PDB file of N, CA, C and O in Angstrom:
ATOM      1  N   UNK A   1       0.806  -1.193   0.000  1.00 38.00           N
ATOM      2  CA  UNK A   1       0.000   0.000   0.000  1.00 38.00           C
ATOM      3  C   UNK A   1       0.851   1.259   0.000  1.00 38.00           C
ATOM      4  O   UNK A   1       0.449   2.085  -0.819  1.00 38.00           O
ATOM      5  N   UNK A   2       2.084   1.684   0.807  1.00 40.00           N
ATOM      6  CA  UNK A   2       3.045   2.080   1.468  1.00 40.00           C
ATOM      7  C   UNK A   2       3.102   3.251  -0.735  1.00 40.00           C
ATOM      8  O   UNK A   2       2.665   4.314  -1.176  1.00 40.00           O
ATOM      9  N   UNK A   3       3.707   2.367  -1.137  1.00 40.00           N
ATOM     10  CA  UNK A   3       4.076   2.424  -2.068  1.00 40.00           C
ATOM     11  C   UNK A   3       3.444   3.546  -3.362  1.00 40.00           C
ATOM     12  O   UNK A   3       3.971   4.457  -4.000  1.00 40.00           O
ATOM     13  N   UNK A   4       1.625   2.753  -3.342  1.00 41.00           N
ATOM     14  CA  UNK A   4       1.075   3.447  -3.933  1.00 41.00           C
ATOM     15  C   UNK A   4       0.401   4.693  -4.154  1.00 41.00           C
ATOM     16  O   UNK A   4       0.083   5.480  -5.045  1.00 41.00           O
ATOM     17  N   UNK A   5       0.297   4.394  -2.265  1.00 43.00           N
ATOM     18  CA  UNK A   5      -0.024   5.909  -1.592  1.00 43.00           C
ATOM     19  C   UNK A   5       0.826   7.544  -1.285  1.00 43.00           C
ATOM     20  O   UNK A   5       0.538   8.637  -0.798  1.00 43.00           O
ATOM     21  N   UNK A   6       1.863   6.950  -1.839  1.00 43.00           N
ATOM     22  CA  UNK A   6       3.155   7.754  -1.788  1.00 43.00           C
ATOM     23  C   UNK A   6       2.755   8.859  -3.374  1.00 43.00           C
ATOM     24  O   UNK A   6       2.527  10.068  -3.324  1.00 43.00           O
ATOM     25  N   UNK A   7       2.765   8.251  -4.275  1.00 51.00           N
ATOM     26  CA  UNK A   7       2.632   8.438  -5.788  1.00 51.00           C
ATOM     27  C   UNK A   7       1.783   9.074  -5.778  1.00 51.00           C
ATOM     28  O   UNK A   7       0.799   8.782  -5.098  1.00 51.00           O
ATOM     29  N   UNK A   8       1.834  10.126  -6.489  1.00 63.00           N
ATOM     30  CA  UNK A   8       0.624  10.961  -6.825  1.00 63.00           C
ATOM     31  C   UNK A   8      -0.299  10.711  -8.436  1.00 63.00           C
ATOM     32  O   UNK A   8       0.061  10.851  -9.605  1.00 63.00           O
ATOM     33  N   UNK A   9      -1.798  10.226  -7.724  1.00 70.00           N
ATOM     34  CA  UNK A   9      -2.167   9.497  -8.698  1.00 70.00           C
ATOM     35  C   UNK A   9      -3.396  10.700  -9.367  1.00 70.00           C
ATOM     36  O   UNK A   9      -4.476  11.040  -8.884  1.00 70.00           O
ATOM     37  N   UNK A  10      -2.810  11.078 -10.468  1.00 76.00           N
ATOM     38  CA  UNK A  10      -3.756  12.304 -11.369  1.00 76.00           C
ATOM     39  C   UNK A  10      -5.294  12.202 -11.424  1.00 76.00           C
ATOM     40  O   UNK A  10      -6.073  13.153 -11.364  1.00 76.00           O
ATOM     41  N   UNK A  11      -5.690  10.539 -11.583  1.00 82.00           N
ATOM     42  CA  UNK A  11      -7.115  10.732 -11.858  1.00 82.00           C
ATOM     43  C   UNK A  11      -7.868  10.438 -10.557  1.00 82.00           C
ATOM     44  O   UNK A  11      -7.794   9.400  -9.899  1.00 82.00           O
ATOM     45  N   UNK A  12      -8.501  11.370 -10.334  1.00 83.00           N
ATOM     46  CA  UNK A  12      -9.293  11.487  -9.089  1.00 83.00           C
ATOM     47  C   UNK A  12     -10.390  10.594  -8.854  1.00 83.00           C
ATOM     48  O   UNK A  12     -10.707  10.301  -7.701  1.00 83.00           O
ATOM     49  N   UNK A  13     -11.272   9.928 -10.314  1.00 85.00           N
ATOM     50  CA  UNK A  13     -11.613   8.355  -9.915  1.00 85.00           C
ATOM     51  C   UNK A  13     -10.768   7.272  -9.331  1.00 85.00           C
ATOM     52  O   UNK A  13     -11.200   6.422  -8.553  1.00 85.00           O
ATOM     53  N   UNK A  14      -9.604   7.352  -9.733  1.00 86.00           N
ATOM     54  CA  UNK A  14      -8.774   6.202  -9.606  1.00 86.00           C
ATOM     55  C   UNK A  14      -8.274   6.871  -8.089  1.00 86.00           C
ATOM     56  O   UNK A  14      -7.652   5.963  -7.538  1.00 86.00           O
ATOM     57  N   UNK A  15      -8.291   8.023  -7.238  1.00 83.00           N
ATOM     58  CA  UNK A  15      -7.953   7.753  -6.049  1.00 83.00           C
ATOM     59  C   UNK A  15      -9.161   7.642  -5.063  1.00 83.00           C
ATOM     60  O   UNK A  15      -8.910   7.534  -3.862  1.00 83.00           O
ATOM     61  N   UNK A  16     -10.262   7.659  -5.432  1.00 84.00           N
ATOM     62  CA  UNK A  16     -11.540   7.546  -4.973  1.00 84.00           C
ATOM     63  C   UNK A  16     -11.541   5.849  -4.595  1.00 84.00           C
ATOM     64  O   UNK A  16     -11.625   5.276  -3.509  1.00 84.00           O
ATOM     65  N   UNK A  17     -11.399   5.287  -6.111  1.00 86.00           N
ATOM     66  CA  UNK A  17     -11.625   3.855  -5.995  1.00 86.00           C
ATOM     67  C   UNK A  17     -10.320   2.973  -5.043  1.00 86.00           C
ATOM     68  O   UNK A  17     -10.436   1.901  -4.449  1.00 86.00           O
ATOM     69  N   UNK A  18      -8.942   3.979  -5.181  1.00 84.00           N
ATOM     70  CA  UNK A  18      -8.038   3.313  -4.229  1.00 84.00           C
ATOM     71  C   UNK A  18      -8.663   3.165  -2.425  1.00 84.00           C
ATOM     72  O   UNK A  18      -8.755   2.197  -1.669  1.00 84.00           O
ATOM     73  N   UNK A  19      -8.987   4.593  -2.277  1.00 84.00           N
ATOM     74  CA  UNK A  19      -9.510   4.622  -0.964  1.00 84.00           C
ATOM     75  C   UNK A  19     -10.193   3.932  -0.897  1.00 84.00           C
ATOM     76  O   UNK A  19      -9.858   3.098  -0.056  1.00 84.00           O
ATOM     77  N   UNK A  20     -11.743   3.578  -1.647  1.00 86.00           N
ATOM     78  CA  UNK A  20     -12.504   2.898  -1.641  1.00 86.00           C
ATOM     79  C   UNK A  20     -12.359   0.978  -1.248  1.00 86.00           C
ATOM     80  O   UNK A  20     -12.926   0.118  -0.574  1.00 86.00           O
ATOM     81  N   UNK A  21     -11.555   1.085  -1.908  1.00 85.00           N
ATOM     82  CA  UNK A  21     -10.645  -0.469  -1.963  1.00 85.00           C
ATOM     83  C   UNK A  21      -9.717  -0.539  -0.337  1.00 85.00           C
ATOM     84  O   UNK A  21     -10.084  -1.511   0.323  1.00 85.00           O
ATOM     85  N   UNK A  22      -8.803   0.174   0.243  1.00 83.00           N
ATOM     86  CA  UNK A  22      -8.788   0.453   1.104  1.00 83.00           C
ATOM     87  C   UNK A  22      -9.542   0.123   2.244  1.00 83.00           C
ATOM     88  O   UNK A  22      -9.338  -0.867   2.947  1.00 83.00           O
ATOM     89  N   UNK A  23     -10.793   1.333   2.489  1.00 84.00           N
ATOM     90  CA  UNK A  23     -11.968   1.038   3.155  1.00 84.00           C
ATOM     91  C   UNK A  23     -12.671   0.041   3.343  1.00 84.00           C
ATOM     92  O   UNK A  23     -13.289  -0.078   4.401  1.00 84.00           O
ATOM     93  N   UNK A  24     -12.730  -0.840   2.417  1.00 85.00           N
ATOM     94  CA  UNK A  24     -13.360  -2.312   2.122  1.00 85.00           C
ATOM     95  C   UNK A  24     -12.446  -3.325   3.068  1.00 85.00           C
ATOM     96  O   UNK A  24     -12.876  -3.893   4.072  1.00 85.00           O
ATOM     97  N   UNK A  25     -11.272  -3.420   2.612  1.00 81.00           N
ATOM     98  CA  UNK A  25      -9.945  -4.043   3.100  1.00 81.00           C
ATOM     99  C   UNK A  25     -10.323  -4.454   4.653  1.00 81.00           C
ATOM    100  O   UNK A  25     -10.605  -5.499   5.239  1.00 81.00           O
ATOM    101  N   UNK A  26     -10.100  -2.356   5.176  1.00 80.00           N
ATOM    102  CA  UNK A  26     -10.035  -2.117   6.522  1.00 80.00           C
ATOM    103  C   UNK A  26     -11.284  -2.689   7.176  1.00 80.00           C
ATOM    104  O   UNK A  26     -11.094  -2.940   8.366  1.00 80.00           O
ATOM    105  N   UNK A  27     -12.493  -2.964   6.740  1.00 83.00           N
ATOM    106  CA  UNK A  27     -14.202  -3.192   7.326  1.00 83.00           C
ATOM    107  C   UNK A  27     -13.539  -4.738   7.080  1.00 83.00           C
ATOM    108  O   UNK A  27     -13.121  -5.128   8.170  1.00 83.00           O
ATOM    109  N   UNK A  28     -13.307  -5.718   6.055  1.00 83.00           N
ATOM    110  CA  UNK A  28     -13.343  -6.869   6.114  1.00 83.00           C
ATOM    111  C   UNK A  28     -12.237  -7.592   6.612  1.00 83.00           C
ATOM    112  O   UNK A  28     -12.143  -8.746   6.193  1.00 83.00           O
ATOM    113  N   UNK A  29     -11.405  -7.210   7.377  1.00 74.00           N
ATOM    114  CA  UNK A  29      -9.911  -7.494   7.675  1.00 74.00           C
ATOM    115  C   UNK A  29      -9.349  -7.187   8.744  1.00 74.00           C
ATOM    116  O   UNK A  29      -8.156  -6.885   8.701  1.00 74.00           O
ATOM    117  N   UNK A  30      -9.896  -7.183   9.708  1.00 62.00           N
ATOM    118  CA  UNK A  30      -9.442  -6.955  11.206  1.00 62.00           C
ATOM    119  C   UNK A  30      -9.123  -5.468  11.468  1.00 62.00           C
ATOM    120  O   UNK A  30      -8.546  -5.316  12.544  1.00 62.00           O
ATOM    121  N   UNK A  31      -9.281  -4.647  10.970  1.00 73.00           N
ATOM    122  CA  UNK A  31      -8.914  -3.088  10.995  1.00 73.00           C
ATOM    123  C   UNK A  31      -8.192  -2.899  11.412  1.00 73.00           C
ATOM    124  O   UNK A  31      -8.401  -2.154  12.369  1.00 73.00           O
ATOM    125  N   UNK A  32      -6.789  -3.277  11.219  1.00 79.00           N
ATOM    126  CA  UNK A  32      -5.527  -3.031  11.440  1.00 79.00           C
ATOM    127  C   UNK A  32      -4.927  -1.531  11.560  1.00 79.00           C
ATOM    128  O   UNK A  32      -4.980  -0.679  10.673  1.00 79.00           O
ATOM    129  N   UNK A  33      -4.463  -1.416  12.581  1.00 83.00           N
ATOM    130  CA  UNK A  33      -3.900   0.371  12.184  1.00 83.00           C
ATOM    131  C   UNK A  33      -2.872   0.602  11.220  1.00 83.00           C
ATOM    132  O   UNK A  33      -2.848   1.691  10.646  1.00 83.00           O
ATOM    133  N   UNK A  34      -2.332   0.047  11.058  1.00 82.00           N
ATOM    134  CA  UNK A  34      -1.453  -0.047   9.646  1.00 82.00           C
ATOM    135  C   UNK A  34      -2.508   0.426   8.397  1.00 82.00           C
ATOM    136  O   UNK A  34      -2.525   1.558   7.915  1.00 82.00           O
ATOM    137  N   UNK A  35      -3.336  -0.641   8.008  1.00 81.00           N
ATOM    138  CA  UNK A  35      -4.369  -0.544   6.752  1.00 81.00           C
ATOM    139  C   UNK A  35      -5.156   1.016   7.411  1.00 81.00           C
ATOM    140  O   UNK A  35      -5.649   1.704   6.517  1.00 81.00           O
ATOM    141  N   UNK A  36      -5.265   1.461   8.530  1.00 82.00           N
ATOM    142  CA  UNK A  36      -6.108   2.696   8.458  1.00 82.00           C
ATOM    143  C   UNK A  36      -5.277   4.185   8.618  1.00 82.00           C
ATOM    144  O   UNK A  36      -5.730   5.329   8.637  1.00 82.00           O
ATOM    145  N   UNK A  37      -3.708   3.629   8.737  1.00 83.00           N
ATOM    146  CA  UNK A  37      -3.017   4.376   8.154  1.00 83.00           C
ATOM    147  C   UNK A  37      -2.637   4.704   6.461  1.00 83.00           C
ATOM    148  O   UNK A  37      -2.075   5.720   6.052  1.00 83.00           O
ATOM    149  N   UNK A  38      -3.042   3.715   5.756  1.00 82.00           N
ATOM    150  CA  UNK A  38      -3.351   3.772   4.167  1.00 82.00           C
ATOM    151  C   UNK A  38      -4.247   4.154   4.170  1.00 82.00           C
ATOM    152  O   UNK A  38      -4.191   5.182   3.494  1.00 82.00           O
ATOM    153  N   UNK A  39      -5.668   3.931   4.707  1.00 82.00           N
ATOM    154  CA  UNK A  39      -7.276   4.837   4.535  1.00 82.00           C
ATOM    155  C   UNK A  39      -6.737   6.440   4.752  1.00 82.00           C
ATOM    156  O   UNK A  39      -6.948   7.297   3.895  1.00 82.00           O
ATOM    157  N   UNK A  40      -6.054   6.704   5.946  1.00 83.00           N
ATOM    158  CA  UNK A  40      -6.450   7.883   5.951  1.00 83.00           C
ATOM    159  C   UNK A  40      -5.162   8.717   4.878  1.00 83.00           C
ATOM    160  O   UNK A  40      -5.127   9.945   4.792  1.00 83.00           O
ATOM    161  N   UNK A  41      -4.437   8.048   4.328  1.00 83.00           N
ATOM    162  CA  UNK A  41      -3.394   8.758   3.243  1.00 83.00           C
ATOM    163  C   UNK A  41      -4.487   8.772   1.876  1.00 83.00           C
ATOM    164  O   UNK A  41      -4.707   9.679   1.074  1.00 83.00           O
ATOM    165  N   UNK A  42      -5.045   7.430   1.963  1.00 84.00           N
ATOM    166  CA  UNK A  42      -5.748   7.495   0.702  1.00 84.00           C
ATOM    167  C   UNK A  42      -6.941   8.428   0.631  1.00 84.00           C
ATOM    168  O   UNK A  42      -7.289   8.892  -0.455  1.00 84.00           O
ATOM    169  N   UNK A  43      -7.470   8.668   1.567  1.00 83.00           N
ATOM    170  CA  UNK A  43      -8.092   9.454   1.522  1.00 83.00           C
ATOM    171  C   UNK A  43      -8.071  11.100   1.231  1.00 83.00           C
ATOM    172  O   UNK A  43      -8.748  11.941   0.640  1.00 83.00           O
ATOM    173  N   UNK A  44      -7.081  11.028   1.881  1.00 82.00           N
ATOM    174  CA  UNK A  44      -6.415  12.821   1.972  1.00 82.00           C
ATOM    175  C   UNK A  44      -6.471  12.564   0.303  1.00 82.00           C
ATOM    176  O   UNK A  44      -7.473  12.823  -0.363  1.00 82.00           O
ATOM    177  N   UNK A  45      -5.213  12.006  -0.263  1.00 81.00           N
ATOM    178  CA  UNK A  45      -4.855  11.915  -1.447  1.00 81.00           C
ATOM    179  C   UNK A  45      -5.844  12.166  -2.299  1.00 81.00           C
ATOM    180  O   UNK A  45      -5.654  13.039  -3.145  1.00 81.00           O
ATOM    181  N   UNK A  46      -7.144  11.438  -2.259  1.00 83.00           N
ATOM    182  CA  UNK A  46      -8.351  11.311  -3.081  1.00 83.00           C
ATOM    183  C   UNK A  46      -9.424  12.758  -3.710  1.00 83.00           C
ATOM    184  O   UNK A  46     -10.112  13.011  -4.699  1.00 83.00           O
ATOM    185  N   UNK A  47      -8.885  13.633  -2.001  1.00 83.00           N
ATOM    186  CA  UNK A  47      -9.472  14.647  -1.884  1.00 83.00           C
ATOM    187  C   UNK A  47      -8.666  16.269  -2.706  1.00 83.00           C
ATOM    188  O   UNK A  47      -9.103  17.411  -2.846  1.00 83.00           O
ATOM    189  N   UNK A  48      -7.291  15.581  -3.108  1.00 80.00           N
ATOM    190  CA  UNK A  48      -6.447  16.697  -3.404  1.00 80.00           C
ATOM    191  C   UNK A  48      -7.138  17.128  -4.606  1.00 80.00           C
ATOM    192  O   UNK A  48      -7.634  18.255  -4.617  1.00 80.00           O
ATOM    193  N   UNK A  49      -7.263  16.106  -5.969  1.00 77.00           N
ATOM    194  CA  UNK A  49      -7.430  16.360  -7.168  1.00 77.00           C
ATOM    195  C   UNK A  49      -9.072  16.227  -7.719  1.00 77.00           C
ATOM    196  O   UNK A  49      -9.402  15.997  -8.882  1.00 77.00           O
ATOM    197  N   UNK A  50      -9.983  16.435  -6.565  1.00 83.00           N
ATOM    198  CA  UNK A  50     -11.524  15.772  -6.665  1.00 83.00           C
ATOM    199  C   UNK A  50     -12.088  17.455  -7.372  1.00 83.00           C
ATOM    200  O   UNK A  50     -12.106  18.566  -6.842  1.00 83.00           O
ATOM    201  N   UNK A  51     -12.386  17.121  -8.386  1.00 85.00           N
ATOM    202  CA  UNK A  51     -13.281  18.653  -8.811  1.00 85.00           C
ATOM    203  C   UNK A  51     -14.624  18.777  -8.272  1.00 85.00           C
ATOM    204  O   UNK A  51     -15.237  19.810  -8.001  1.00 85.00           O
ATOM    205  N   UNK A  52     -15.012  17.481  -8.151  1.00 87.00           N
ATOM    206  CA  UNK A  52     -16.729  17.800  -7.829  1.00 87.00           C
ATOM    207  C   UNK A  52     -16.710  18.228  -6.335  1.00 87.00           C
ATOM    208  O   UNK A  52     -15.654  18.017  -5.739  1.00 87.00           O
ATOM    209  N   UNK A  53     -17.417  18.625  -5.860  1.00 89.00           N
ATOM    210  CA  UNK A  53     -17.678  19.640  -4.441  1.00 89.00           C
ATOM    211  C   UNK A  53     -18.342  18.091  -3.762  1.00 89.00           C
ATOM    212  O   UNK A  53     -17.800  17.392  -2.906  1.00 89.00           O
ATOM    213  N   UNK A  54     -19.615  17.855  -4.424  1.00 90.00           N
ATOM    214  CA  UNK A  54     -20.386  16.631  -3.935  1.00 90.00           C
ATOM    215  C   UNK A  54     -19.379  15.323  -3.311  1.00 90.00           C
ATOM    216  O   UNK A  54     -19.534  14.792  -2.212  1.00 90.00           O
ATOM    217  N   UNK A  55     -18.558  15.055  -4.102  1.00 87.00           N
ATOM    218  CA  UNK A  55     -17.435  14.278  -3.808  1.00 87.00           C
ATOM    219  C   UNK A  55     -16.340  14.388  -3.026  1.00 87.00           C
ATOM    220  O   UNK A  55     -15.630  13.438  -2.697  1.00 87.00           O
ATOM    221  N   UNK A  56     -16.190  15.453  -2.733  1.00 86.00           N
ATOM    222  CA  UNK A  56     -15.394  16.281  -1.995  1.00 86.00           C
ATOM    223  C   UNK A  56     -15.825  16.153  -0.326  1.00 86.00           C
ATOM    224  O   UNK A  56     -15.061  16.049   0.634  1.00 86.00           O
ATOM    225  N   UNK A  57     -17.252  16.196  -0.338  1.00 88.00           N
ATOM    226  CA  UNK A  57     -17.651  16.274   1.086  1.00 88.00           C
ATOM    227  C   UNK A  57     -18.113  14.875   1.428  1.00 88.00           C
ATOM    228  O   UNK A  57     -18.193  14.541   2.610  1.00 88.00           O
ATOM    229  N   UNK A  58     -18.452  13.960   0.350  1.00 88.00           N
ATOM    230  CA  UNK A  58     -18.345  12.388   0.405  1.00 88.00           C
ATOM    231  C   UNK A  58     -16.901  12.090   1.707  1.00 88.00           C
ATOM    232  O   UNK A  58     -16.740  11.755   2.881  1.00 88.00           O
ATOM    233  N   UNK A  59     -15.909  12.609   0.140  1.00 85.00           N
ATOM    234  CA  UNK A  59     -14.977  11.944   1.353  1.00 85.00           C
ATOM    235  C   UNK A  59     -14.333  13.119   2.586  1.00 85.00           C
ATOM    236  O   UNK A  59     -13.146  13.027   2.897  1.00 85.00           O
ATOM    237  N   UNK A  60     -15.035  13.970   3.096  1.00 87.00           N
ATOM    238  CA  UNK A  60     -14.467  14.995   3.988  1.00 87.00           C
ATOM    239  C   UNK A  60     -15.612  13.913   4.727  1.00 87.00           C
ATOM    240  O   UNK A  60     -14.831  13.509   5.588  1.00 87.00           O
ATOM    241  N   UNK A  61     -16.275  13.519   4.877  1.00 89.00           N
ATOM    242  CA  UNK A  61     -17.166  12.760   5.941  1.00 89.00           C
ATOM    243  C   UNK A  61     -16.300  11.311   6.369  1.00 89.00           C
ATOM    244  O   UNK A  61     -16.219  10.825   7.497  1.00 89.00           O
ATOM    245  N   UNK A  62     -15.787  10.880   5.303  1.00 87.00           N
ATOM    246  CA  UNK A  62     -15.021   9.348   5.396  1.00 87.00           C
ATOM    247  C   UNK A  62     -14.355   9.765   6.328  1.00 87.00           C
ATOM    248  O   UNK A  62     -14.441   9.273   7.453  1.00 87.00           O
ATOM    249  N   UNK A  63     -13.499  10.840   6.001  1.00 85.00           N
ATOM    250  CA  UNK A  63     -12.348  11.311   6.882  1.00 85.00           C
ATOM    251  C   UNK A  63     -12.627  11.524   8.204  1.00 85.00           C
ATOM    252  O   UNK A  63     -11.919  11.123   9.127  1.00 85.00           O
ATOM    253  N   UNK A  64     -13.935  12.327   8.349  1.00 87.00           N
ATOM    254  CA  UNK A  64     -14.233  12.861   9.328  1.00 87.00           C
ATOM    255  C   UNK A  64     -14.729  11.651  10.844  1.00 87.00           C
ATOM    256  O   UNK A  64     -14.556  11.694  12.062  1.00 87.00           O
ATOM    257  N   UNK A  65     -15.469  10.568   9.763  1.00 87.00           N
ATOM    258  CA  UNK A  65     -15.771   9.099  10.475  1.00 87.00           C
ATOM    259  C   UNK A  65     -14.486   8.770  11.059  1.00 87.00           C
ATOM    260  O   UNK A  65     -14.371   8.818  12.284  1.00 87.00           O
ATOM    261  N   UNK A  66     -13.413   8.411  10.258  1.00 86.00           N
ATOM    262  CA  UNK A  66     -12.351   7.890  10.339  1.00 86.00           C
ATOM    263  C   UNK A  66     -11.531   8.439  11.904  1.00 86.00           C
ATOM    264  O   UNK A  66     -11.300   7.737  12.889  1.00 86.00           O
ATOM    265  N   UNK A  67     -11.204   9.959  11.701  1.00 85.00           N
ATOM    266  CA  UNK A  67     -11.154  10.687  12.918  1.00 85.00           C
ATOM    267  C   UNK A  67     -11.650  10.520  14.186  1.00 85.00           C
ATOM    268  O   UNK A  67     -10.999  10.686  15.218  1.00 85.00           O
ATOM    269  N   UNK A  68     -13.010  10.132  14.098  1.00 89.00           N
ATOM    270  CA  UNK A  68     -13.750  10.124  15.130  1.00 89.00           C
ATOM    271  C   UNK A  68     -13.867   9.201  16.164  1.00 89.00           C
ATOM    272  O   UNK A  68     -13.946   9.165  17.392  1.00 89.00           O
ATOM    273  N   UNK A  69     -13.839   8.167  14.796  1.00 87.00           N
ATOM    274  CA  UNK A  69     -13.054   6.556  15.463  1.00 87.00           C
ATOM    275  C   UNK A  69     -11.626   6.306  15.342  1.00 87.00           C
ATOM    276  O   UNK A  69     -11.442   5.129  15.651  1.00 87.00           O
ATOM    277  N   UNK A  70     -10.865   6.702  15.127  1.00 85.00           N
ATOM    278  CA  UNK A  70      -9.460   6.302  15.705  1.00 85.00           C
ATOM    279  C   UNK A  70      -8.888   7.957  15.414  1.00 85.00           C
ATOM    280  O   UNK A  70      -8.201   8.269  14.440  1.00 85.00           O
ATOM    281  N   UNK A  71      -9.085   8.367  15.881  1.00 81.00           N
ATOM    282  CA  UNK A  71      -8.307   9.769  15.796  1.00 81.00           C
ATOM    283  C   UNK A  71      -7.335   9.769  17.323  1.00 81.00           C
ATOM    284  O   UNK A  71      -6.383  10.475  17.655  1.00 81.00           O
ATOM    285  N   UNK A  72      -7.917   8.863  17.903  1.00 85.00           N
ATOM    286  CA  UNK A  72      -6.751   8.846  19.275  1.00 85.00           C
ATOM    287  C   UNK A  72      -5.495   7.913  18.750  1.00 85.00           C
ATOM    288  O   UNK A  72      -4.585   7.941  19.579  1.00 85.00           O
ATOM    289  N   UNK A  73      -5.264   7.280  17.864  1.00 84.00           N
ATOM    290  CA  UNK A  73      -4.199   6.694  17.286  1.00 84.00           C
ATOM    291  C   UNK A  73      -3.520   7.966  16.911  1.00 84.00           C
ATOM    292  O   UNK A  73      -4.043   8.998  16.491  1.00 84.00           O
ATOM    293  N   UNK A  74      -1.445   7.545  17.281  1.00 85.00           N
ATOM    294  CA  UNK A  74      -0.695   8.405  16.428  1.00 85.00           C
ATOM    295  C   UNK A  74      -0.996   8.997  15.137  1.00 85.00           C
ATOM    296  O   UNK A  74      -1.211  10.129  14.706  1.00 85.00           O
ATOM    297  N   UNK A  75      -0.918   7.560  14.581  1.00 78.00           N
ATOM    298  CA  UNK A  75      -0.552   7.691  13.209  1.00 78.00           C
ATOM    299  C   UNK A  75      -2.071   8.297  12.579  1.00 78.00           C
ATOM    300  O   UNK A  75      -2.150   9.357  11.958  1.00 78.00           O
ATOM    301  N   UNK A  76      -3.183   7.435  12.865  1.00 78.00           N
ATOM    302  CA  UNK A  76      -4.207   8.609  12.045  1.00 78.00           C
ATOM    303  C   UNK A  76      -4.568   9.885  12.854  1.00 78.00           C
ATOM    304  O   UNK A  76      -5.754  10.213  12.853  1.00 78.00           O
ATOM    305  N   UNK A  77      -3.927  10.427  13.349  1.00 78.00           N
ATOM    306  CA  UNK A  77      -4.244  11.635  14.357  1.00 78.00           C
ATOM    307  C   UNK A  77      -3.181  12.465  13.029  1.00 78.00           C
ATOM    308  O   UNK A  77      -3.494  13.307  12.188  1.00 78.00           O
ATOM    309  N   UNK A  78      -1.826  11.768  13.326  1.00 78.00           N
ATOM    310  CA  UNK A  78      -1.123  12.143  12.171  1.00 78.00           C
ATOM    311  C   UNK A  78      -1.056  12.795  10.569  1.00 78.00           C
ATOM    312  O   UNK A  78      -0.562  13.785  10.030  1.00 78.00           O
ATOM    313  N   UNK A  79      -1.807  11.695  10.196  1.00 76.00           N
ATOM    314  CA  UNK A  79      -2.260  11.776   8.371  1.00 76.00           C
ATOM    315  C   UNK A  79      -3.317  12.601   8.544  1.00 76.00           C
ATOM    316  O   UNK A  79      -3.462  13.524   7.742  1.00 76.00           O
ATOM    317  N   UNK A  80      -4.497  12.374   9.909  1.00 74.00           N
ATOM    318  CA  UNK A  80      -5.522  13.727   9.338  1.00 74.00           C
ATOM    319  C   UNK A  80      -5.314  14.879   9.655  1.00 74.00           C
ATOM    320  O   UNK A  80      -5.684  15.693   8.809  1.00 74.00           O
ATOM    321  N   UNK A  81      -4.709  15.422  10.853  1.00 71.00           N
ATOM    322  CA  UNK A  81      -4.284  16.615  11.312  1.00 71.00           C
ATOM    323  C   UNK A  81      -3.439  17.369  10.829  1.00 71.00           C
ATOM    324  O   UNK A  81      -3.651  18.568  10.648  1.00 71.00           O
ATOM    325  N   UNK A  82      -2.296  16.750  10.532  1.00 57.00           N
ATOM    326  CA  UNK A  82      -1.441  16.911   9.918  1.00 57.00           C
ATOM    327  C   UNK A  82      -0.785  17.574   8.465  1.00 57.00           C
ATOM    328  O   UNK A  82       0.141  18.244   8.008  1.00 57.00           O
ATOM    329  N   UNK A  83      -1.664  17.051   8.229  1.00 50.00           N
ATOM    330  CA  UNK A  83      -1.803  17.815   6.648  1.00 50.00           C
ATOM    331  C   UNK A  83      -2.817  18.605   5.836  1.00 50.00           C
ATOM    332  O   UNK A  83      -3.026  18.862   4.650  1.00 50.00           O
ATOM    333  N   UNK A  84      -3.484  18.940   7.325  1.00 44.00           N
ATOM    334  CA  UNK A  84      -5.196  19.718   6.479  1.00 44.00           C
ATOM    335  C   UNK A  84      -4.752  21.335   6.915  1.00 44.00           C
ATOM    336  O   UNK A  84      -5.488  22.277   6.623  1.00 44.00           O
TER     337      UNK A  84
END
């Protein structure tokens, strides 16, 4: 994940559907803080290049969930605070 999330990926479907894929991962897979340290990169990421507004607040809510439930973790306290 490490890898892909690093890269800056131009089409803003394709970082929608990364997060998305992500998110899925993290719900079916023991929710590892590792994998919700990729949610919340992928997410940020998703949100950089999103033109639509509607989509935009889609995932400002993911984020905002995400926060709410593990925002006492370093690392996603980190990726969301951090860079907004």
């Amino acid at each position: 994940f490490r890898r892909v999330l690093f890269r800056s990926e131009p089409d803003p479907a394709r970082c929608r559907a990364l997060a998305d894929r992500i998110d899925r991962l993290h719900t079916d897979f023991g929710q590892e803080p590792a994998v919700r340290e990729c949610l919340a990169k992928a997410l940020l990421n998703a949100t950089t290049g999103e033109p639509d507004p509607g989509r935009c607040r889609v995932l400002a809510d993911q984020i905002e969930r995400l926060h709410t439930q593990y925002g006492y973790e370093p690392v996603v306290r980190k990726e969301l605070a951090g860079r907004t």
